[in-house]
Coordinates of C-alpha atoms and ligand atoms in Angstrom, one line a residue:
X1 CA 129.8 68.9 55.3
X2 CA 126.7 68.9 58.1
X3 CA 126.5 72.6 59.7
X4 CA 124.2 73.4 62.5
X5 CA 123.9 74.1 65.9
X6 CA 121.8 73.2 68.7
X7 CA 119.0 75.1 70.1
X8 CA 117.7 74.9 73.4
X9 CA 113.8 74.3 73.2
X10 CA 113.0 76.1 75.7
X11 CA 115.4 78.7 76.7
X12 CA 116.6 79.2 73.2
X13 CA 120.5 79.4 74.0
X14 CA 122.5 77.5 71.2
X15 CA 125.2 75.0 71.2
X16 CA 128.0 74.2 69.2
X17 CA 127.7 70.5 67.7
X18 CA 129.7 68.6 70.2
X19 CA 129.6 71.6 73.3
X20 CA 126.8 69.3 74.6
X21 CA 125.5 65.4 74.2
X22 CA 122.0 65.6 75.5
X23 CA 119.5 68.1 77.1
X24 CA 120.7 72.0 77.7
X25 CA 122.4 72.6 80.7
X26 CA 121.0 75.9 81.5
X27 CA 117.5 74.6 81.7
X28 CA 118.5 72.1 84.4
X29 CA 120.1 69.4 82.0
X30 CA 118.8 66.9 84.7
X31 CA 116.1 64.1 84.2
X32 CA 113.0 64.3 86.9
X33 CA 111.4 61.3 87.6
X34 CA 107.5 62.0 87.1
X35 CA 108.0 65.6 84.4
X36 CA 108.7 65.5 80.8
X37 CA 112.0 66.2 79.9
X38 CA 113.3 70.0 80.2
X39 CA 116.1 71.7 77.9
X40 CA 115.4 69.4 75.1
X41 CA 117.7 70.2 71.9
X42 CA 116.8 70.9 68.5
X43 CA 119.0 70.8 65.5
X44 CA 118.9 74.2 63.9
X45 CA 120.4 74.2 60.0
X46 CA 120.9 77.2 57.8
X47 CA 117.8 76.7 55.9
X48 CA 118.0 79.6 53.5
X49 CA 120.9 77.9 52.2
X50 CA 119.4 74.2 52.0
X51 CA 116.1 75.9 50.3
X52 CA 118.5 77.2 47.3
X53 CA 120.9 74.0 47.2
X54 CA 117.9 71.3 47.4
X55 CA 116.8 70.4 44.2
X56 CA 114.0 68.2 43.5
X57 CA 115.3 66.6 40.4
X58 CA 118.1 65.3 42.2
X59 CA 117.6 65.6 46.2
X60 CA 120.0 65.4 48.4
X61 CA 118.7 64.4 51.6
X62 CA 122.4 64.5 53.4
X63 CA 121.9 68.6 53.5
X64 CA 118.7 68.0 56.5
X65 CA 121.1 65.4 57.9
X66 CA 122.9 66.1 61.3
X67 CA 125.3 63.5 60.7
X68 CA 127.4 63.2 57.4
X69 CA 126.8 59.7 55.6
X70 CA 129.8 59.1 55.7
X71 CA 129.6 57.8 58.9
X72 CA 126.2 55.9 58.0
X73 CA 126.3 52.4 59.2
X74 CA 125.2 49.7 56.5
X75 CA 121.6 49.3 57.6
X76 CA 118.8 50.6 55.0
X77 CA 116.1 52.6 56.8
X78 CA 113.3 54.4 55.5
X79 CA 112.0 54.6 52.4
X80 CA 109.1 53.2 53.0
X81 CA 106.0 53.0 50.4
X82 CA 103.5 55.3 50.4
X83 CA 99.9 54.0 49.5
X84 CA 96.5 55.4 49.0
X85 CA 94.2 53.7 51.2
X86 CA 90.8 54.3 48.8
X87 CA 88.9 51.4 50.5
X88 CA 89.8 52.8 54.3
X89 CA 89.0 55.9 53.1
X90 CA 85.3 54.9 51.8
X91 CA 85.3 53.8 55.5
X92 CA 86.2 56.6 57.2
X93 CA 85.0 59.4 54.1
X94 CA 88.2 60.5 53.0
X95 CA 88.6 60.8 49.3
X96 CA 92.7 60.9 49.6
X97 CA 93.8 58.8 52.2
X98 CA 96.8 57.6 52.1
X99 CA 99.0 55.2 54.1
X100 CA 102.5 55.7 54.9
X101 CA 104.0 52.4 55.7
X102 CA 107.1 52.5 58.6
X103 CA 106.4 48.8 60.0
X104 CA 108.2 48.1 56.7
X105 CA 111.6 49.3 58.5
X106 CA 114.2 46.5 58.2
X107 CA 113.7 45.9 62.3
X108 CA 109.5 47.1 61.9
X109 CA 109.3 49.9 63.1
X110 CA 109.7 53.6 62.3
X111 CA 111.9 53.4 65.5
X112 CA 114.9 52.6 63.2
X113 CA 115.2 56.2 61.5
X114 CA 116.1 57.3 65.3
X115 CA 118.3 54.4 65.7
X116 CA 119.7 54.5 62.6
X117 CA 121.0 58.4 63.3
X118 CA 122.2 58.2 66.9
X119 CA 124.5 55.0 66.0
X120 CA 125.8 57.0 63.5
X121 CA 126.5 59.7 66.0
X122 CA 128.5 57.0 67.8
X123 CA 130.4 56.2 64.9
X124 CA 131.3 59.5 64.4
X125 CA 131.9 60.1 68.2
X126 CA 133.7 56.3 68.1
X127 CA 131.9 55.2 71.2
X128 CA 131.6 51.5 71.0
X129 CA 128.1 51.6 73.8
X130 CA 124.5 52.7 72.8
X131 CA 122.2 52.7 75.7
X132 CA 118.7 52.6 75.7
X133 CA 115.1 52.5 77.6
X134 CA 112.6 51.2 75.4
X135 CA 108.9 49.9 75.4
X136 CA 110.9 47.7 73.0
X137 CA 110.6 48.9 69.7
X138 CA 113.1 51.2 70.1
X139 CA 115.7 48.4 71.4
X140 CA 115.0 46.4 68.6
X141 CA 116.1 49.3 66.2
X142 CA 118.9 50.0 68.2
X143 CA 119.8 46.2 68.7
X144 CA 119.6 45.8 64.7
X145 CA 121.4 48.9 63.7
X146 CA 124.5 48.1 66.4
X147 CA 124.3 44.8 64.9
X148 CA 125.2 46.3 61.1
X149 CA 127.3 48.6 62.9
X150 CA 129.3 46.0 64.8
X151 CA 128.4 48.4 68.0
X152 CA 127.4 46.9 71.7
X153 CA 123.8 47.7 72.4
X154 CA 122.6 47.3 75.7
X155 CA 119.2 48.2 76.9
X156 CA 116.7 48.3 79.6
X157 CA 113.2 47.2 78.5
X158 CA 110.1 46.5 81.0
X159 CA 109.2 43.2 81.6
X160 CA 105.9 42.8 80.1
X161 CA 107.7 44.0 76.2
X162 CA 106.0 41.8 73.7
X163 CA 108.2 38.8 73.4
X164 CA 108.4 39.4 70.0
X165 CA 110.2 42.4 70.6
X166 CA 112.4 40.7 73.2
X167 CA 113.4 38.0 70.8
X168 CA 114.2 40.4 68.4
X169 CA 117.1 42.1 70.3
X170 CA 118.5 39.2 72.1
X171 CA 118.4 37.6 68.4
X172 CA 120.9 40.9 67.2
X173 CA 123.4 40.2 70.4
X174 CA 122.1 43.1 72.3
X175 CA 122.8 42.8 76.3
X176 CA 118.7 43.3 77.4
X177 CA 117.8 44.4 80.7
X178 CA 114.9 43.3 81.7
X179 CA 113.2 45.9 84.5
X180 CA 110.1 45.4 87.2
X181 CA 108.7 47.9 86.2
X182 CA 107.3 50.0 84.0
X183 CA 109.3 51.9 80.6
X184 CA 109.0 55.2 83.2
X185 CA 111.4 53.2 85.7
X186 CA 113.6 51.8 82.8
X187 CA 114.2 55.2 81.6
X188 CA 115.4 56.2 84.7
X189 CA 117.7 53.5 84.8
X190 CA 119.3 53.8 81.8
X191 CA 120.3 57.2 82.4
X192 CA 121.8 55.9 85.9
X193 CA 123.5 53.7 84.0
X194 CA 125.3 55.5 81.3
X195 CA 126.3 58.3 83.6
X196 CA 128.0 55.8 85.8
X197 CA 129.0 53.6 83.3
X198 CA 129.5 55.5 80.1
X199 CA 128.4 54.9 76.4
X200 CA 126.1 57.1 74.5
X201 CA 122.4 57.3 75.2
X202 CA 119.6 57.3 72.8
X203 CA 116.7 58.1 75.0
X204 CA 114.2 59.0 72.9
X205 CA 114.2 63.4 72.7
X206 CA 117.2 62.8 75.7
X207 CA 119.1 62.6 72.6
X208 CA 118.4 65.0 70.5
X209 CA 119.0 63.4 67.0
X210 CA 116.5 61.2 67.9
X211 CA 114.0 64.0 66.5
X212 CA 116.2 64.3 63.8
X213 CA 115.9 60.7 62.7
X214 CA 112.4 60.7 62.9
X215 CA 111.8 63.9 60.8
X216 CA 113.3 61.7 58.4
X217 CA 109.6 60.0 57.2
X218 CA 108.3 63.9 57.2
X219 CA 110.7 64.5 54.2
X220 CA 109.7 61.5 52.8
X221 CA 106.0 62.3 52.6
X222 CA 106.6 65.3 51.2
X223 CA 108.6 64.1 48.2
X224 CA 106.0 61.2 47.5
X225 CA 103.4 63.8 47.7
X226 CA 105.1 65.1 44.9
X227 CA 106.5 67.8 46.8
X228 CA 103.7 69.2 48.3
X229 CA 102.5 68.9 51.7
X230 CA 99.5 67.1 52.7
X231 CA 96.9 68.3 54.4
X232 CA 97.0 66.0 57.5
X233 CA 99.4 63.6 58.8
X234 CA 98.0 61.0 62.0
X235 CA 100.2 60.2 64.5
X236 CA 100.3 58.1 67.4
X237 CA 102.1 59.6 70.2
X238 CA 103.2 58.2 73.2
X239 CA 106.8 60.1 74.5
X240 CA 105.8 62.3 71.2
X241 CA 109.1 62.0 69.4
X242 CA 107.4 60.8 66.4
X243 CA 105.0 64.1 66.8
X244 CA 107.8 66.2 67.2
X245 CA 109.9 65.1 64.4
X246 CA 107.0 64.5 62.2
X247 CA 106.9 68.7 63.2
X248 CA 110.7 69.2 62.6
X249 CA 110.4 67.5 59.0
X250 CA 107.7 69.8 57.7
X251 CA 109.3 73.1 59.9
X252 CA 112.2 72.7 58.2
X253 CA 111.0 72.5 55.0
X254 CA 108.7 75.6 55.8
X255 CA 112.1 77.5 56.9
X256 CA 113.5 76.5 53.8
X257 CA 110.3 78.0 51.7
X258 CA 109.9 74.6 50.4
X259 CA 106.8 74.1 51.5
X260 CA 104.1 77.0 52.3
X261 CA 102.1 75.6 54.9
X262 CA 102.6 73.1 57.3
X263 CA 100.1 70.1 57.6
X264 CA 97.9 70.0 60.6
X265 CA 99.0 67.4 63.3
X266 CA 97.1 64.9 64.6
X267 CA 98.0 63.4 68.0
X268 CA 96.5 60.0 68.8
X269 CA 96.8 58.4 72.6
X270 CA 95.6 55.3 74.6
X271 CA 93.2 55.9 76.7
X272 CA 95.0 55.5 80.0
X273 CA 98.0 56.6 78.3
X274 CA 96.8 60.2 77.8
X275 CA 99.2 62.9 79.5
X276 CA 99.9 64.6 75.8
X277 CA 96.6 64.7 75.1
X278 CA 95.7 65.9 78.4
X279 CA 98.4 68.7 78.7
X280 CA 97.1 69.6 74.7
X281 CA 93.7 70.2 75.7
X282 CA 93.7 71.6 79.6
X283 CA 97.2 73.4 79.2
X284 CA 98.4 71.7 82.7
X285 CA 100.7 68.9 82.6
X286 CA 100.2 66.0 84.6
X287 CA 101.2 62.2 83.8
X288 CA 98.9 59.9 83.0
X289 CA 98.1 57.8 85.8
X290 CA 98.8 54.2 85.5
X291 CA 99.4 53.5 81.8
X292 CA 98.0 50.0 80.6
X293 CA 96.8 49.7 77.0
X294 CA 97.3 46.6 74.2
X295 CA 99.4 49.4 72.6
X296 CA 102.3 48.7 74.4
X297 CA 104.5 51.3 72.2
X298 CA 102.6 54.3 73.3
X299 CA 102.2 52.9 76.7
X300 CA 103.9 56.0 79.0
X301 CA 102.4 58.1 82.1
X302 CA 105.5 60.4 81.6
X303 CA 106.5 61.5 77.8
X304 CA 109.4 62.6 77.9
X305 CA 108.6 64.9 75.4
X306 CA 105.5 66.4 76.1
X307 CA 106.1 70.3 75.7
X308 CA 107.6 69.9 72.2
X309 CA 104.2 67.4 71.2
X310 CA 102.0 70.3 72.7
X311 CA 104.0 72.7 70.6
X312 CA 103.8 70.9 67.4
X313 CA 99.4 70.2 67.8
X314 CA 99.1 74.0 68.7
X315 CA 101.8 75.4 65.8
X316 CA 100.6 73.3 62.9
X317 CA 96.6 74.1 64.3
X318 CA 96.4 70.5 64.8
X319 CA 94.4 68.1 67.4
X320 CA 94.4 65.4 69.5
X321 CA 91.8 63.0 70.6
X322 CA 92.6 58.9 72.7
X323 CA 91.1 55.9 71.4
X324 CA 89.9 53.0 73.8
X325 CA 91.8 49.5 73.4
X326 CA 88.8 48.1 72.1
X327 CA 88.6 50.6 69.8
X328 CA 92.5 50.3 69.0
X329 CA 92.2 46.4 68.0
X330 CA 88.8 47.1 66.2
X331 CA 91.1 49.7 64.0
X332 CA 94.0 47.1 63.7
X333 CA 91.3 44.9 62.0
X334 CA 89.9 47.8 60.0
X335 CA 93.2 48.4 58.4
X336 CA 94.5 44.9 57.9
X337 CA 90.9 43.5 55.7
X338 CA 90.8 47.3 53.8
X339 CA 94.5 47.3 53.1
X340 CA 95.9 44.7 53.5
X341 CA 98.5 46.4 56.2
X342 CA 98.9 44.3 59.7
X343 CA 100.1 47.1 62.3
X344 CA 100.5 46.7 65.5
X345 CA 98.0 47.4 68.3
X346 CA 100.1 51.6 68.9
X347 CA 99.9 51.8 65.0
X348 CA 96.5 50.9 64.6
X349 CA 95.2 53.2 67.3
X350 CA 95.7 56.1 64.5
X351 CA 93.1 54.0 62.5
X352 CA 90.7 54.7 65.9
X353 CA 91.5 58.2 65.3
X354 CA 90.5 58.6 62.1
X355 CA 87.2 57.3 62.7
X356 CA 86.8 59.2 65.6
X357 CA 88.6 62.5 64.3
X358 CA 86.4 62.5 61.5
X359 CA 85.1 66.0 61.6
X360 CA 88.4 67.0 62.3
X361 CA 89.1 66.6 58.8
X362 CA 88.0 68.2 54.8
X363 CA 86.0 65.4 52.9
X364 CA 89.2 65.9 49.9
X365 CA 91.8 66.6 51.8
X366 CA 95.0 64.6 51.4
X367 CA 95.4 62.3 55.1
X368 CA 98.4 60.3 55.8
X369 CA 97.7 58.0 58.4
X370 CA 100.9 56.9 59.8
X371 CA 101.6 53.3 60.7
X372 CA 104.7 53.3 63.1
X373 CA 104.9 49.3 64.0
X374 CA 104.6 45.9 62.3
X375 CA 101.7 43.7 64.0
X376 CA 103.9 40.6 63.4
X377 CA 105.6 42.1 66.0
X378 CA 102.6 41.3 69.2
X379 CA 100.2 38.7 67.7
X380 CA 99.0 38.1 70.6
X381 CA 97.4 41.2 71.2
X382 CA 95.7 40.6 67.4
X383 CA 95.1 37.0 68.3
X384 CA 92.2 38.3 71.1
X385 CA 90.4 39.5 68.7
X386 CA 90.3 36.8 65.4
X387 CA 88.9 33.6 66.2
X388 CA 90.9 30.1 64.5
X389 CA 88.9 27.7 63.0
X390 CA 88.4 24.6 64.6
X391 CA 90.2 22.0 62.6
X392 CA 88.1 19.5 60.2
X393 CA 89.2 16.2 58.7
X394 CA 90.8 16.6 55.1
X395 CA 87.8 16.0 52.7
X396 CA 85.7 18.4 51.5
X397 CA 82.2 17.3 52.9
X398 CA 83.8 18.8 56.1
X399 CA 84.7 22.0 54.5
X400 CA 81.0 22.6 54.1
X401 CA 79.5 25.6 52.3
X402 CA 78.5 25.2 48.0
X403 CA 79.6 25.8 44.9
Ligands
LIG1 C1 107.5 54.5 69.7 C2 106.3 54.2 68.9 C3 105.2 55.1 68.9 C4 105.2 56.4 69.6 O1 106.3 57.2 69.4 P1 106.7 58.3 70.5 O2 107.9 59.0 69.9 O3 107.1 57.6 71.7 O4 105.5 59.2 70.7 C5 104.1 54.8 68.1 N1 104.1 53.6 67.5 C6 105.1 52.7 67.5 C7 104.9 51.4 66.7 C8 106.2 52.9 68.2 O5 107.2 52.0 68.2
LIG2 ZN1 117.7 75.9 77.8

């Protein structure tokens, strides 16, 4: 049996499991177009107990879970491998870098652990609606889990989502929503639409298991680290969900004196998708001003969760640095010939980091650089930079070169 509360982020009043659905009510509980997100909720377990039931012979992951598996839908997420990266590393001088591999979810992208989670919320709530704005990995999740689930999805993407991403959730019978606009504008409109006209919304942080499914690849680290934490984990942020449940994972496990330190942070932004970044390092929030990067998954002027991102780079002594799109697809490259992992252009852009972070980190520490996306899922964006061989007639004087 799950037991916790909600906690208010930011006022710190809790909330019985179903007393509220989304943001806290005292701290305005409203969405305001052009700030991040206020009130958002965070799961609070009783972590003395899980710290003396967990064991590591046997773990039980259900006891971190805010929803019981029970009402898991049929739709494997996470898991994913964890790899050292010895021939990145030479590149970037990191003895023990390793490479946590999410683009390997079943829809490719880490976005399924938060998908996975809120549609079991649903089932357990028996709403038959999951809403959702999305740069469009996020619908995809949602569009694939509600297809396991036998749940509607319907979802409000910007026009200019990767068609890739498009084909993947009209493929799983989602109803898609296509906005003018940018994801800022289809966020709005999503919450328009499921106060109006019901369902349950999985805005990213709007929803507050949404941290909770992503904490889900911090515990995972942890136990292919043997239990330990590392000493860095990369991330590339863009409403910094990922950031903050990366954060979650590790607090709880620090709450629950499994671990003794948490690992530093690392937040990685576009360019001209910088507000987190910005807010980090000035302490002033303001949204990044028109956001247009190849890395359409961290593409935002407005995270929605900005002030639990900041909180997570300052409370685990962490950093934060933006990477140029040039840079971005010279990192995608990087990590596809030196590990044979194809990300997509916002997954890559933590490769960028690295190389640009670099004295940010100790020579033998243990990195995990964390690849959120699959690049199957925009070749075009990887196409700019690879040039195809003209074609040659089929005999081998054309091929050319010697023995
Ligand atoms: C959503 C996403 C991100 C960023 O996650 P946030 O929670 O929005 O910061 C990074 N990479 C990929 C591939 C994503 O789909
Ligand atoms: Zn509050």
């Amino acid at each position: 049996m799950t037991r916790f509360h909600y906690r208010c982020s930011e006022c710190g009043k809790t909330y019985g499991r179903d007393e509220v659905r989304y943001l806290c009510p005292r701290c305005g509980g409203a969405y305001v177009p052009g700030e991040p997100l206020r009130g958002v909720l965070e799961a609070e377990f009783d972590l003395g107990r899980i710290g003396r039931e967990f064991d590591r012979n046997a773990p039980d992951w259900s006891l971190f879970s805010a929803v019981e598996p029970e009402h898991f839908p049929t739709y494997p997420v996470g898991n994913t491998p964890l790899a050292k990266a010895p021939r990145l590393g030479a590149e970037v001088g990191l003895r023990n870098l390793y490479v946590k591999n999410d683009g390997l979810n079943p829809s490719g992208s880490l976005k399924d652990r938060a998908s996975f989670l809120v549609v079991a919320e649903a089932i357990r709530l028996g709403e038959d609606r999951i809403v959702t704005a999305s740069t469009g990995n996020a619908a995809s999740a949602l569009a694939a889990v509600c297809a396991a689930a036998g749940k509607k999805a319907v979802i409000f993407v910007p026009a200019a989502a990767p068609k890739a991403k498009l084909v993947q959730m009209l493929l799983y019978g989602a109803e898609v929503v296509t906005v003018k606009g940018t994801y800022d504008d289809a966020f709005r409109l999503s919450l328009e639409y499921t106060r109006e006209r019901g369902g349950l919304n999985r805005n990213t942080a709007y929803h507050p298991l949404t941290i909770e499914g992503k904490k889900t690849v911090a515990l995972e680290i942890w136990a292919q680290c043997g239990f330990e934490a590392p000493g860095a984990v990369v991330v590339p942020v863009g409403d910094g969900v990922i950031l903050a449940g990366v954060y979650k994972g590790f607090r709880d496990l620090l709450l629950a004196g499994l671990i003794d330190r948490l690992p530093r942070l690392v937040c990685v932004q576009a360019e001209s998708s910088d507000a987190i970044h910005n807010y980090f390092t000035t302490g002033k929030f303001r949204k990044a001003a028109l956001p247009s990067t190849v890395a359409d998954s961290i593409s935002v002027s407005v995270p929605s969760n900005a002030h639990m991102a900041r909180r997570a780079i300052v409370e685990t002594d962490g950093f934060s640095l933006t990477v140029s799109d040039s840079e971005i697809l010279e990192g995608q490259a990087l990590l596809a010939r030196t590990t044979g992992i194809f990300a997509e252009p916002a997954a890559a852009a933590t490769v960028a980091g690295l190389r640009k972070g670099a004295d940010g980190f100790r020579q033998d520490e243990v990195v995990i650089l964390l690849v959120t996306g699959h690049g199957l899922k925009d070749v075009d964006a990887a196409l700019a930079g690879v040039k195809v061989p003209e074609p040659i007639p089929p005999n081998i004087e054309a091929v050319g070169g010697r023995r």
